[in-house]
Amino acid sequence: MSFFSLFITLVLISVVHSGTIRDINNDSSCETHISKLDTCKAIISFSGDCYSSTVDISKTEYAKCLTNSFFWSYPLNNMTLIIGTQFTQQQQPYTILIDNEQVMSTVSHVYRIINDKETEVTTQEKSLKQHSDTNYQIILKFQGPTKLGRYGVNINYESYQRL
Ligand SMILES: *[C@@H]1O[C@H](CO)[C@@H](O)[C@H](O)[C@H]1NC(C)=O
Ligand SMILES: *[C@@H]1O[C@H](CO)[C@@H](O)[C@H](O)[C@H]1NC(C)=O
């Protein structure tokens, strides 16, 4: 990430309204913050002790989008994203393509969670492709570093209907 984009991000963090959404983290001291940057774009950050946090995007306004862009600010430990898209609301099967080069710059492992079962889906490919589950969601766990090394990582994906 260039100095310039970091600067812009910090400016944006200081001006955007920061909303705390209800999250389902086990550790009660772990709070999730989602700061809106644009209709389909937000910064995800955490406060407190977060070792394995969960952020449910599928119940937010960001699930109305076809292309989403999340900036995981100060990535540490594990973050599980419950992804929903426009197709979730329409109950249509879909596929997402994640910009994997961005993810792999900071994340060491990616796991897909279906029925509470984790399967590693880490790849070095340019994009990570995943199909929606029977709830029209895609639950992915991103394993970040255990020591802070980067300001953030972009988790960008687009979705398209699977016919
Ligand atoms: C939270 O984690 C602790 C320790 O890992 C576990 O004993 C407890 O059952 C968990 N609570 C919930 C609500 O998952
Ligand atoms: C993150 O998840 C991985 C895979 O389940 C696990 O091996 C690791 O211990 C977890 N790390 C933390 C900090 O909970």
Short mmCIF file of C-alpha atoms and ligand atoms in Angstrom, two decimals:
data_model
loop_
_atom_site.label_atom_id
_atom_site.label_comp_id
_atom_site.label_asym_id
_atom_site.label_seq_id
_atom_site.Cartn_x
_atom_site.Cartn_y
_atom_site.Cartn_z
CA MET A 1 0.00 0.00 0.00
CA SER A 2 1.44 3.32 -0.97
CA PHE A 3 1.92 6.14 1.46
CA PHE A 4 -0.61 8.17 -0.45
CA SER A 5 -3.40 5.61 -0.20
CA LEU A 6 -2.62 5.12 3.48
CA PHE A 7 -2.91 8.85 3.98
CA ILE A 8 -6.25 8.95 2.17
CA THR A 9 -7.47 6.01 4.22
CA LEU A 10 -6.53 7.69 7.47
CA VAL A 11 -8.26 10.90 6.41
CA LEU A 12 -11.35 8.92 5.49
CA ILE A 13 -11.29 7.04 8.78
CA SER A 14 -11.30 10.32 10.63
CA VAL A 15 -14.22 11.79 8.69
CA VAL A 16 -16.58 8.91 8.08
CA HIS A 17 -19.24 8.03 10.55
CA SER A 18 -18.17 4.89 12.33
CA GLY A 19 -20.97 2.47 13.05
CA THR A 20 -20.64 -0.48 15.38
CA ILE A 21 -22.65 -3.39 14.17
CA ARG A 22 -23.91 -6.26 16.18
CA ASP A 23 -21.34 -8.96 15.84
CA ILE A 24 -21.14 -12.49 17.03
CA ASN A 25 -17.68 -12.53 18.53
CA ASN A 26 -17.06 -14.94 21.31
CA ASP A 27 -14.81 -12.61 23.28
CA SER A 28 -17.06 -9.97 24.82
CA SER A 29 -14.27 -7.38 24.76
CA CYS A 30 -13.97 -7.67 20.98
CA GLU A 31 -15.96 -5.05 19.08
CA THR A 32 -16.39 -4.78 15.34
CA HIS A 33 -16.56 -1.42 13.61
CA ILE A 34 -17.68 -0.94 10.04
CA SER A 35 -16.97 2.51 8.66
CA LYS A 36 -18.68 3.32 5.42
CA LEU A 37 -16.57 4.74 2.62
CA ASP A 38 -19.06 4.36 -0.19
CA THR A 39 -22.22 2.38 -1.02
CA CYS A 40 -20.33 -0.89 -1.39
CA LYS A 41 -17.08 0.00 0.30
CA ALA A 42 -16.12 0.05 3.98
CA ILE A 43 -13.34 -0.23 6.51
CA ILE A 44 -13.60 -3.12 8.96
CA SER A 45 -11.73 -2.63 12.20
CA PHE A 46 -11.74 -4.10 15.67
CA SER A 47 -11.19 -2.93 19.20
CA GLY A 48 -10.56 -5.05 22.27
CA ASP A 49 -9.05 -8.52 22.31
CA CYS A 50 -9.97 -10.11 19.01
CA TYR A 51 -8.56 -13.50 18.24
CA SER A 52 -11.38 -14.89 16.22
CA SER A 53 -13.89 -12.27 15.21
CA THR A 54 -16.90 -12.68 13.01
CA VAL A 55 -18.41 -9.99 10.82
CA ASP A 56 -21.79 -10.66 9.25
CA ILE A 57 -21.90 -8.64 6.04
CA SER A 58 -24.97 -10.53 4.83
CA LYS A 59 -27.24 -8.50 7.13
CA THR A 60 -25.87 -5.10 6.21
CA GLU A 61 -26.51 -2.66 3.37
CA TYR A 62 -23.27 -3.91 1.78
CA ALA A 63 -25.08 -7.11 0.87
CA LYS A 64 -27.03 -5.21 -1.79
CA CYS A 65 -23.93 -4.93 -3.92
CA LEU A 66 -22.47 -6.89 -6.79
CA THR A 67 -18.96 -5.64 -6.13
CA ASN A 68 -17.70 -5.10 -2.61
CA SER A 69 -14.54 -3.63 -1.27
CA PHE A 70 -13.54 -4.01 2.36
CA PHE A 71 -10.39 -2.74 3.95
CA TRP A 72 -9.50 -4.84 6.98
CA SER A 73 -7.71 -2.29 9.07
CA TYR A 74 -4.78 -3.49 11.20
CA PRO A 75 -5.30 -7.16 10.38
CA LEU A 76 -4.51 -9.46 13.28
CA ASN A 77 -5.48 -13.05 14.04
CA ASN A 78 -8.61 -14.54 12.53
CA MET A 79 -11.51 -12.77 10.96
CA THR A 80 -14.54 -14.62 9.65
CA LEU A 81 -16.63 -12.84 7.04
CA ILE A 82 -20.19 -13.94 6.44
CA ILE A 83 -20.69 -12.75 2.90
CA GLY A 84 -24.03 -12.06 1.35
CA THR A 85 -24.74 -10.33 -1.93
CA GLN A 86 -27.70 -9.10 -3.93
CA PHE A 87 -28.34 -12.75 -4.85
CA THR A 88 -28.68 -13.74 -1.18
CA GLN A 89 -31.81 -11.61 -0.88
CA GLN A 90 -33.14 -13.05 -4.14
CA GLN A 91 -32.28 -16.60 -2.97
CA GLN A 92 -30.27 -17.24 -6.12
CA PRO A 93 -27.10 -19.31 -6.18
CA TYR A 94 -24.04 -17.23 -6.97
CA THR A 95 -20.28 -17.27 -7.17
CA ILE A 96 -17.79 -14.75 -5.87
CA LEU A 97 -14.34 -13.95 -7.20
CA ILE A 98 -12.01 -12.46 -4.60
CA ASP A 99 -8.95 -10.49 -5.60
CA ASN A 100 -6.58 -13.02 -4.09
CA GLU A 101 -3.32 -11.17 -4.75
CA GLN A 102 -4.46 -8.46 -2.35
CA VAL A 103 -5.55 -11.00 0.27
CA MET A 104 -2.35 -13.04 0.06
CA SER A 105 -0.24 -9.97 0.75
CA THR A 106 -1.22 -10.27 4.42
CA VAL A 107 -3.38 -13.33 4.99
CA SER A 108 -1.62 -16.68 5.37
CA HIS A 109 -4.60 -19.02 5.17
CA VAL A 110 -8.19 -18.82 4.02
CA TYR A 111 -10.80 -21.31 5.22
CA ARG A 112 -14.29 -21.93 3.91
CA ILE A 113 -16.84 -22.70 6.59
CA ILE A 114 -19.89 -24.77 5.72
CA ASN A 115 -22.08 -26.22 8.47
CA ASP A 116 -19.46 -25.17 11.05
CA LYS A 117 -16.82 -27.25 9.25
CA GLU A 118 -13.61 -25.54 8.15
CA THR A 119 -11.93 -26.46 4.88
CA GLU A 120 -8.75 -24.75 3.79
CA VAL A 121 -9.13 -22.99 0.43
CA THR A 122 -5.84 -21.08 0.40
CA THR A 123 -4.51 -20.61 -3.10
CA GLN A 124 -1.85 -18.53 -4.82
CA GLU A 125 -4.08 -18.02 -7.86
CA LYS A 126 -4.96 -14.52 -8.99
CA SER A 127 -8.48 -14.92 -7.72
CA LEU A 128 -10.21 -17.09 -5.18
CA LYS A 129 -13.49 -18.44 -6.49
CA GLN A 130 -16.24 -19.64 -4.12
CA HIS A 131 -19.83 -20.75 -4.65
CA SER A 132 -22.64 -19.80 -2.29
CA ASP A 133 -23.83 -22.35 0.27
CA THR A 134 -27.41 -23.54 0.83
CA ASN A 135 -28.14 -20.36 2.85
CA TYR A 136 -26.95 -18.26 -0.10
CA GLN A 137 -23.97 -17.15 1.96
CA ILE A 138 -20.23 -17.61 1.71
CA ILE A 139 -18.47 -17.86 5.06
CA LEU A 140 -14.75 -17.34 4.85
CA LYS A 141 -12.21 -17.21 7.63
CA PHE A 142 -9.10 -15.14 6.97
CA GLN A 143 -6.06 -15.93 9.07
CA GLY A 144 -4.04 -12.77 9.53
CA PRO A 145 -0.67 -12.33 11.21
CA THR A 146 -0.32 -12.74 14.97
CA LYS A 147 1.84 -9.61 15.12
CA LEU A 148 0.90 -6.39 13.46
CA GLY A 149 2.81 -6.00 10.23
CA ARG A 150 0.60 -4.07 7.85
CA TYR A 151 -1.87 -1.25 8.08
CA GLY A 152 -4.50 -3.19 6.28
CA VAL A 153 -5.54 -5.59 3.59
CA ASN A 154 -8.10 -5.16 0.83
CA ILE A 155 -10.75 -7.83 0.56
CA ASN A 156 -12.38 -7.08 -2.79
CA TYR A 157 -14.83 -9.36 -4.53
CA GLU A 158 -17.42 -9.42 -7.22
CA SER A 159 -20.39 -11.74 -7.42
CA TYR A 160 -22.32 -13.16 -10.27
CA GLN A 161 -25.35 -15.34 -10.53
CA ARG A 162 -24.79 -19.05 -11.04
CA LEU A 163 -27.28 -20.48 -13.46
C1 LIG B 1 -16.18 -18.86 23.85
O1 LIG B 1 -14.90 -19.46 23.91
C2 LIG B 1 -14.68 -20.20 25.11
C3 LIG B 1 -13.22 -20.65 25.12
O2 LIG B 1 -12.72 -20.91 23.84
C4 LIG B 1 -15.68 -21.37 25.17
O3 LIG B 1 -15.49 -22.11 26.34
C5 LIG B 1 -17.11 -20.80 25.13
O4 LIG B 1 -18.04 -21.85 25.06
C6 LIG B 1 -17.29 -19.90 23.90
N1 LIG B 1 -18.60 -19.25 23.95
C7 LIG B 1 -19.40 -19.17 22.89
C8 LIG B 1 -20.67 -18.43 23.10
O5 LIG B 1 -19.11 -19.63 21.78
C1 LIG B 2 -7.04 -19.10 13.47
O1 LIG B 2 -7.66 -20.18 12.81
C2 LIG B 2 -6.79 -21.25 12.52
C3 LIG B 2 -7.55 -22.30 11.73
O2 LIG B 2 -8.71 -22.71 12.38
C4 LIG B 2 -6.24 -21.81 13.84
O3 LIG B 2 -5.31 -22.84 13.56
C5 LIG B 2 -5.55 -20.68 14.62
O4 LIG B 2 -5.13 -21.17 15.88
C6 LIG B 2 -6.48 -19.53 14.81
N1 LIG B 2 -5.79 -18.41 15.43
C7 LIG B 2 -6.29 -17.74 16.47
C8 LIG B 2 -5.47 -16.59 16.97
O5 LIG B 2 -7.35 -18.04 16.99
#
